[in-house]
């Protein structure tokens, strides 16, 4: 099983909010997932919730983050610095 860190959409029509999740690479975008790792609101560019330790743990285990998740991690590190 190949694990990916990616976004799944929640929220309303025209007001998306995304969860950062760890999931099997073959599962659909809004399908089953292993763990919720954070929440991101693109309208306000605000990371509502972010579990940095768990994200780093998954990456160390070999999970591959998607391009959008990489950008969110970079954004979080810039804001926290």
PDB file of C-alpha atoms in Angstrom:
ATOM      1  CA  UNK A   1       0.000   0.000   0.000  1.00  0.00           C
ATOM      2  CA  UNK A   2       1.423   3.349  -1.062  1.00  0.00           C
ATOM      3  CA  UNK A   3       0.414   6.217   1.227  1.00  0.00           C
ATOM      4  CA  UNK A   4      -0.116   9.777  -0.014  1.00  0.00           C
ATOM      5  CA  UNK A   5      -0.708  13.006   1.875  1.00  0.00           C
ATOM      6  CA  UNK A   6      -3.344  14.965  -0.013  1.00  0.00           C
ATOM      7  CA  UNK A   7      -6.416  17.163   0.275  1.00  0.00           C
ATOM      8  CA  UNK A   8     -10.054  16.144   0.517  1.00  0.00           C
ATOM      9  CA  UNK A   9     -12.769  18.727   0.030  1.00  0.00           C
ATOM     10  CA  UNK A  10     -15.327  19.638   2.684  1.00  0.00           C
ATOM     11  CA  UNK A  11     -17.372  22.813   3.088  1.00  0.00           C
ATOM     12  CA  UNK A  12     -20.181  24.306   1.016  1.00  0.00           C
ATOM     13  CA  UNK A  13     -20.708  25.168  -2.624  1.00  0.00           C
ATOM     14  CA  UNK A  14     -18.388  28.056  -3.590  1.00  0.00           C
ATOM     15  CA  UNK A  15     -16.819  27.962  -0.099  1.00  0.00           C
ATOM     16  CA  UNK A  16     -14.396  25.035  -0.043  1.00  0.00           C
ATOM     17  CA  UNK A  17     -12.418  23.961   2.984  1.00  0.00           C
ATOM     18  CA  UNK A  18      -9.907  21.147   2.676  1.00  0.00           C
ATOM     19  CA  UNK A  19      -8.689  18.478   5.059  1.00  0.00           C
ATOM     20  CA  UNK A  20      -5.104  17.300   4.843  1.00  0.00           C
ATOM     21  CA  UNK A  21      -5.279  13.509   5.023  1.00  0.00           C
ATOM     22  CA  UNK A  22      -3.109  10.416   4.811  1.00  0.00           C
ATOM     23  CA  UNK A  23      -4.689   7.958   2.394  1.00  0.00           C
ATOM     24  CA  UNK A  24      -3.973   5.022   0.120  1.00  0.00           C
ATOM     25  CA  UNK A  25      -2.815   6.382  -3.228  1.00  0.00           C
ATOM     26  CA  UNK A  26      -5.493   4.422  -5.099  1.00  0.00           C
ATOM     27  CA  UNK A  27      -8.475   5.688  -3.083  1.00  0.00           C
ATOM     28  CA  UNK A  28     -10.662   8.483  -4.518  1.00  0.00           C
ATOM     29  CA  UNK A  29     -10.375  12.113  -3.382  1.00  0.00           C
ATOM     30  CA  UNK A  30     -13.337  11.954  -1.003  1.00  0.00           C
ATOM     31  CA  UNK A  31     -13.007   8.243  -0.228  1.00  0.00           C
ATOM     32  CA  UNK A  32     -11.679   6.381   2.780  1.00  0.00           C
ATOM     33  CA  UNK A  33      -8.626   7.757   4.528  1.00  0.00           C
ATOM     34  CA  UNK A  34      -6.215   6.614   7.222  1.00  0.00           C
ATOM     35  CA  UNK A  35      -5.848   9.775   9.298  1.00  0.00           C
ATOM     36  CA  UNK A  36      -6.791  13.477   9.319  1.00  0.00           C
ATOM     37  CA  UNK A  37      -3.658  15.620   9.623  1.00  0.00           C
ATOM     38  CA  UNK A  38      -5.017  19.147   9.347  1.00  0.00           C
ATOM     39  CA  UNK A  39      -7.492  21.583   7.841  1.00  0.00           C
ATOM     40  CA  UNK A  40      -6.906  24.373   5.304  1.00  0.00           C
ATOM     41  CA  UNK A  41      -9.158  27.267   4.253  1.00  0.00           C
ATOM     42  CA  UNK A  42      -7.937  28.672   0.900  1.00  0.00           C
ATOM     43  CA  UNK A  43     -10.280  31.692   1.003  1.00  0.00           C
ATOM     44  CA  UNK A  44      -8.492  33.178   3.997  1.00  0.00           C
ATOM     45  CA  UNK A  45      -5.154  31.399   3.368  1.00  0.00           C
ATOM     46  CA  UNK A  46      -5.523  30.204   6.939  1.00  0.00           C
ATOM     47  CA  UNK A  47      -4.425  26.860   8.268  1.00  0.00           C
ATOM     48  CA  UNK A  48      -7.081  26.132  10.848  1.00  0.00           C
ATOM     49  CA  UNK A  49      -5.478  22.987  12.187  1.00  0.00           C
ATOM     50  CA  UNK A  50      -2.090  21.444  11.421  1.00  0.00           C
ATOM     51  CA  UNK A  51      -0.503  18.386  13.044  1.00  0.00           C
ATOM     52  CA  UNK A  52       3.127  18.941  12.059  1.00  0.00           C
ATOM     53  CA  UNK A  53       4.472  16.031  14.130  1.00  0.00           C
ATOM     54  CA  UNK A  54       2.101  13.542  12.503  1.00  0.00           C
ATOM     55  CA  UNK A  55       2.825  14.894   9.015  1.00  0.00           C
ATOM     56  CA  UNK A  56       6.571  14.554   9.589  1.00  0.00           C
ATOM     57  CA  UNK A  57       5.975  11.044  10.967  1.00  0.00           C
ATOM     58  CA  UNK A  58       4.081   9.989   7.816  1.00  0.00           C
ATOM     59  CA  UNK A  59       6.747  11.506   5.552  1.00  0.00           C
ATOM     60  CA  UNK A  60       9.471   9.634   7.465  1.00  0.00           C
ATOM     61  CA  UNK A  61       7.501   6.404   6.919  1.00  0.00           C
ATOM     62  CA  UNK A  62       7.584   7.023   3.163  1.00  0.00           C
ATOM     63  CA  UNK A  63       4.313   8.838   2.460  1.00  0.00           C
ATOM     64  CA  UNK A  64       4.486  11.197  -0.507  1.00  0.00           C
ATOM     65  CA  UNK A  65       2.806  14.614  -0.152  1.00  0.00           C
ATOM     66  CA  UNK A  66       0.957  16.018  -3.161  1.00  0.00           C
ATOM     67  CA  UNK A  67       2.123  19.308  -4.676  1.00  0.00           C
ATOM     68  CA  UNK A  68      -0.662  21.249  -2.952  1.00  0.00           C
ATOM     69  CA  UNK A  69       0.160  19.706   0.435  1.00  0.00           C
ATOM     70  CA  UNK A  70       3.835  20.603  -0.074  1.00  0.00           C
ATOM     71  CA  UNK A  71       2.793  24.240  -0.628  1.00  0.00           C
ATOM     72  CA  UNK A  72       0.631  24.220   2.514  1.00  0.00           C
ATOM     73  CA  UNK A  73       3.478  22.764   4.602  1.00  0.00           C
ATOM     74  CA  UNK A  74       5.790  25.471   3.263  1.00  0.00           C
ATOM     75  CA  UNK A  75       3.169  28.163   4.040  1.00  0.00           C
ATOM     76  CA  UNK A  76       2.779  26.854   7.595  1.00  0.00           C
ATOM     77  CA  UNK A  77       6.538  26.829   8.196  1.00  0.00           C
ATOM     78  CA  UNK A  78       6.852  30.421   6.910  1.00  0.00           C
ATOM     79  CA  UNK A  79       4.053  31.639   9.200  1.00  0.00           C
ATOM     80  CA  UNK A  80       5.391  29.829  12.255  1.00  0.00           C
ATOM     81  CA  UNK A  81       8.947  31.128  11.742  1.00  0.00           C
TER      82      UNK A  81
END
